[in-house]
XYZ file of C-alpha atoms in Angstrom:
335
model
C -160.910 120.103 6.674
C -160.029 123.050 8.919
C -163.367 122.711 10.706
C -162.874 118.961 11.076
C -159.399 119.478 12.514
C -160.663 122.116 14.944
C -163.547 119.909 16.042
C -161.192 116.958 16.528
C -158.783 119.070 18.577
C -161.629 120.320 20.771
C -162.918 116.765 21.229
C -159.466 115.504 22.256
C -159.103 118.381 24.731
C -162.482 117.530 26.270
C -161.587 113.832 26.267
C -158.358 114.554 28.149
C -160.322 116.049 31.054
C -163.168 113.523 31.091
C -163.609 110.283 33.071
C -162.680 108.456 29.847
C -159.111 109.866 29.844
C -157.470 106.390 30.207
C -158.792 105.500 26.758
C -157.036 108.548 25.302
C -153.789 107.822 27.144
C -153.633 104.234 25.919
C -154.692 105.327 22.398
C -151.624 107.538 22.213
C -149.399 104.646 23.300
C -150.983 102.316 20.748
C -150.619 104.794 17.879
C -147.006 105.522 18.820
C -146.261 101.795 18.927
C -147.913 101.301 15.535
C -145.852 104.084 13.987
C -142.620 102.670 15.425
C -143.425 99.176 14.148
C -144.127 100.491 10.662
C -140.869 102.468 10.699
C -138.959 99.493 12.096
C -140.288 97.216 9.383
C -139.333 99.687 6.646
C -135.817 99.934 8.088
C -135.567 96.143 8.362
C -136.399 95.759 4.685
C -133.253 97.731 3.839
C -131.151 95.927 6.447
C -130.941 98.977 8.716
C -130.915 98.651 12.525
C -133.319 95.673 12.602
C -132.777 92.176 11.266
C -134.882 91.214 8.226
C -138.406 90.346 9.297
C -141.803 89.547 7.794
C -144.915 91.684 7.547
C -147.704 89.125 7.153
C -148.291 85.880 8.992
C -148.902 84.879 12.600
C -145.602 86.433 13.735
C -145.459 89.366 11.299
C -145.066 92.994 12.335
C -148.392 93.889 10.728
C -150.294 92.394 13.657
C -149.038 94.692 16.473
C -149.361 97.709 14.175
C -152.881 96.829 13.028
C -154.114 95.992 16.526
C -152.749 99.307 17.816
C -154.495 101.444 15.191
C -157.732 99.452 15.333
C -158.048 99.582 19.125
C -157.263 103.295 19.167
C -160.150 103.849 16.745
C -162.474 101.722 18.847
C -161.469 103.727 21.920
C -162.687 106.938 20.277
C -166.129 105.462 19.704
C -166.158 103.819 23.137
C -165.307 107.093 24.893
C -168.145 108.857 23.087
C -170.548 106.060 23.973
C -169.557 105.958 27.650
C -169.996 109.722 27.920
C -173.466 109.592 26.338
C -174.957 106.749 28.397
C -175.901 106.748 32.066
C -176.016 103.047 32.902
C -172.339 102.045 33.132
C -169.850 103.747 35.509
C -167.792 105.834 33.107
C -164.420 105.986 34.843
C -164.371 102.340 35.926
C -165.374 101.151 32.455
C -162.765 103.342 30.784
C -159.978 102.116 33.052
C -160.992 98.466 32.560
C -161.122 98.738 28.756
C -157.957 100.828 28.412
C -155.527 98.876 30.573
C -156.822 95.432 29.591
C -156.292 96.367 25.948
C -152.819 97.655 26.751
C -152.021 94.195 28.132
C -153.517 92.485 25.061
C -151.540 94.538 22.538
C -148.386 94.279 24.674
C -148.617 90.473 24.524
C -149.159 90.549 20.745
C -146.143 92.837 20.388
C -143.850 90.790 22.640
C -144.789 87.572 20.853
C -144.117 89.190 17.496
C -140.676 90.233 18.729
C -140.058 86.690 19.973
C -141.123 85.249 16.634
C -143.969 83.363 18.283
C -147.701 83.356 17.437
C -149.840 85.271 19.923
C -153.143 83.527 19.114
C -153.878 79.999 20.388
C -150.237 79.432 21.275
C -149.899 77.199 24.331
C -146.772 75.349 23.220
C -144.740 76.363 26.313
C -145.581 77.650 29.789
C -144.470 81.145 28.847
C -146.553 81.132 25.651
C -149.559 79.733 27.522
C -149.297 82.406 30.238
C -149.003 85.194 27.672
C -151.937 83.814 25.704
C -154.055 83.643 28.877
C -153.199 87.285 29.650
C -154.088 88.329 26.102
C -157.360 86.425 26.214
C -158.262 88.035 29.545
C -157.539 91.493 28.156
C -159.638 91.082 25.016
C -162.493 89.560 27.064
C -162.623 92.575 29.378
C -162.606 94.969 26.416
C -165.368 92.975 24.721
C -167.564 93.003 27.828
C -167.134 96.787 28.209
C -168.067 97.292 24.533
C -171.204 95.157 24.906
C -172.208 96.918 28.130
C -171.636 100.364 26.600
C -173.782 99.461 23.613
C -176.537 98.306 25.966
C -176.221 101.541 27.948
C -176.581 103.654 24.802
C -179.622 101.672 23.660
C -181.322 101.813 27.066
C -180.402 105.290 28.312
C -178.538 107.552 25.919
C -178.579 111.276 26.696
C -176.383 114.388 26.774
C -176.113 114.342 22.966
C -178.100 115.142 19.809
C -180.551 112.801 18.113
C -178.233 112.111 15.120
C -175.346 111.335 17.472
C -177.589 109.062 19.542
C -178.556 107.168 16.397
C -174.914 106.954 15.302
C -173.858 105.606 18.700
C -176.693 103.125 19.008
C -176.366 101.729 15.490
C -172.565 101.840 15.459
C -172.100 100.240 18.865
C -174.635 97.529 18.051
C -172.577 96.683 14.967
C -169.428 96.814 17.101
C -171.149 94.344 19.439
C -171.643 92.022 16.462
C -167.891 92.204 15.817
C -167.202 91.431 19.494
C -169.516 88.420 19.440
C -167.878 87.174 16.252
C -164.513 87.514 18.004
C -165.767 85.491 20.985
C -167.155 82.896 18.605
C -163.861 82.719 16.744
C -162.031 82.038 20.020
C -164.439 79.195 20.841
C -164.147 77.858 17.298
C -160.358 78.034 17.426
C -160.174 76.156 20.713
C -162.417 73.436 19.309
C -159.778 72.930 16.595
C -156.739 72.881 18.861
C -154.969 69.511 18.808
C -155.843 67.308 21.749
C -153.364 65.134 23.599
C -155.078 61.986 22.281
C -155.149 63.247 18.697
C -152.620 62.647 15.965
C -153.388 66.030 14.403
C -150.587 68.533 14.934
C -150.784 72.300 14.808
C -148.806 72.312 11.577
C -151.268 69.890 9.954
C -154.124 72.133 11.047
C -152.948 74.888 8.695
C -153.964 75.035 5.078
C -154.004 77.347 2.066
C -157.395 78.824 1.237
C -159.082 82.030 0.040
C -155.753 83.288 -1.317
C -154.203 83.287 2.173
C -151.092 81.121 2.440
C -150.745 79.187 5.647
C -153.960 80.492 7.200
C -154.496 78.708 10.522
C -157.737 76.783 10.880
C -159.227 79.174 13.430
C -159.328 81.882 10.738
C -161.098 79.720 8.169
C -164.538 78.191 7.826
C -164.968 76.474 4.475
C -163.689 79.122 2.075
C -164.569 82.051 4.330
C -161.939 84.063 6.165
C -163.595 84.624 9.544
C -161.658 87.747 10.463
C -163.398 89.583 7.592
C -166.741 89.021 9.332
C -165.145 90.416 12.492
C -163.616 93.393 10.682
C -166.578 94.564 8.555
C -168.780 95.835 11.450
C -165.880 96.623 13.810
C -165.449 100.303 12.899
C -169.027 101.269 12.071
C -169.416 103.843 14.859
C -166.651 106.162 13.678
C -168.020 106.898 10.157
C -171.543 107.243 11.524
C -170.404 109.835 14.075
C -168.448 111.630 11.342
C -171.554 111.650 9.141
C -173.669 113.052 11.976
C -171.150 115.846 12.637
C -170.772 116.699 8.960
C -174.524 116.782 8.405
C -175.057 119.247 11.246
C -172.116 121.398 10.064
C -173.668 121.465 6.577
C -176.698 123.227 8.034
C -179.105 120.346 7.628
C -181.996 119.871 10.023
C -181.944 117.304 12.790
C -184.501 115.223 10.913
C -182.416 115.238 7.726
C -179.245 114.362 9.647
C -181.024 111.537 11.440
C -182.255 110.143 8.122
C -178.744 110.142 6.653
C -177.317 108.367 9.707
C -180.035 105.723 9.533
C -179.421 105.159 5.813
C -175.668 104.756 6.331
C -176.240 102.460 9.312
C -178.583 100.313 7.216
C -175.892 100.101 4.548
C -173.256 98.998 7.063
C -175.692 96.441 8.472
C -176.214 95.037 4.961
C -172.455 94.641 4.514
C -172.345 92.753 7.816
C -175.267 90.569 6.755
C -173.546 89.799 3.440
C -170.427 88.677 5.290
C -172.553 86.617 7.679
C -174.309 84.954 4.743
C -171.001 83.937 3.198
C -169.705 82.505 6.482
C -172.944 80.631 7.166
C -172.742 79.110 3.690
C -168.987 78.442 4.064
C -168.577 80.401 0.842
C -165.733 82.577 -0.359
C -165.125 85.605 1.865
C -162.072 87.847 1.624
C -161.508 91.565 1.158
C -160.563 91.154 -2.537
C -163.611 88.932 -2.933
C -165.893 91.603 -1.469
C -164.421 94.214 -3.813
C -164.857 91.918 -6.857
C -168.308 90.759 -5.686
C -166.944 87.213 -5.817
C -169.830 86.111 -3.619
C -173.065 84.188 -3.775
C -175.840 86.258 -5.478
C -177.757 87.220 -2.283
C -174.551 88.379 -0.592
C -173.434 90.258 -3.716
C -176.779 92.090 -3.852
C -176.465 93.029 -0.176
C -172.932 94.366 -0.749
C -174.096 96.503 -3.689
C -177.139 97.815 -1.794
C -175.155 98.451 1.379
C -172.333 100.248 -0.419
C -174.800 102.445 -2.324
C -176.678 103.304 0.871
C -173.475 104.440 2.596
C -172.230 106.390 -0.427
C -175.599 108.104 -0.945
C -175.809 109.080 2.728
C -172.365 110.692 2.637
C -173.053 112.119 -0.817
C -176.189 113.999 0.182
C -174.339 115.497 3.149
C -171.392 116.511 0.977
C -173.721 118.160 -1.558
C -175.938 119.829 1.061
C -174.021 123.165 1.028
C -174.817 123.455 -2.694
C -178.560 123.289 -2.076
C -180.828 126.340 -2.325
C -181.523 126.375 1.394
C -177.860 126.706 2.296
C -177.264 129.228 -0.442
C -180.137 131.390 0.889
C -178.826 131.106 4.438
C -175.350 132.126 3.298
C -176.748 135.165 1.459
C -178.735 136.203 4.534
C -175.641 136.006 6.748
C -173.681 138.157 4.304
C -176.415 140.801 4.237
C -176.528 140.780 8.016
C-alpha cells in the first residue's frame, strides 16, 4: 500500500505539470463536491442545517455525488490515454473534456438542489436550457473519450507494453459505455411525450427490475439500461492498476501483458453478458448480476468473466511468493 500511495502521489505530481492538468483540476472540484453532498445528506437525515431530502430518484442527492466520483475516475484514465497517444492534441482535448464535464455536473447539481430532474427535463424554458447545456457537455466528453481511444489504438507510445494493452482494452470498453450512453439519450428522446400524444411524463414511468418509479428511458423490457452503461465504464482503471502491480511484483513484460489481456477479456465478457440481457429485454440489475438472475448464456459469461478477472489479479498478488521472486530477493540481500 505504501508503494501504491507513493506511485499515486508521483503520478498526480506529474499530472499537475502536464498538458492534461485541467482534468486534474476539475477532478478535485468534482470529488470535493461529492464529499460535500454526502456530508450534506447525512446532516439532512438528522435535521441538521439542511432540510430533509432524498438520496435516490431523479432528484436525489446520490446523482451529483455519483457523477462527480465517476467522472473523476474517468479523468484519470483519460489523462493517461491522452499522454500515451500522439494523434489527438493533448491540451485542447483535456480542456474540452474537463470544462464540458464541469458544466454537465454543475447542471445535475443545480437541478438536484432545485428538486428538478436533470435528464430529459424540458418542462420549462429554464429546465430546457439547463438540459441542453448538460447534453452538450456530456457529448463533448464522449467525443473526446472516443477520439482518445482511437488515438491509443492507432498510435500509442511513451509507455510500456502492459500499459498500452491496458489503455487500449480499457478505453475501448469505455467507448462502449459512451456509445451506450448516446444510445440511451436517443432512446429516451424517442419516448418523450409528443404534443399530439395523450401520454404524459408521469404515465411514462413504471416500476420494474426492483426500481420504483424508474423512468422509461432507463428501462428496456426488464433490463435497467444504466447497468449496461456502468459495467464497462471504469474498465481502464483496474487494468492500469493490474499492469502497475504486475511490474512491481517483478514479473516479466510478457507475463504482465498476459495478465492484462486475461482481465480485459473478463471485463469484455461482463459487458457482453449485460448486452445479451438488454438485447433480449431480460432482467438486468446489479443485484441480478450478483445473484446470476440472468438467462443461461449471460450467466455463463458473468461467471467466466468474473473468474478471468479474479485469476488475473490473483496471479499478480501471489507472484512475490513464487520461487523466482524469492531467488531475486535472496540475491539482493546477499549483494
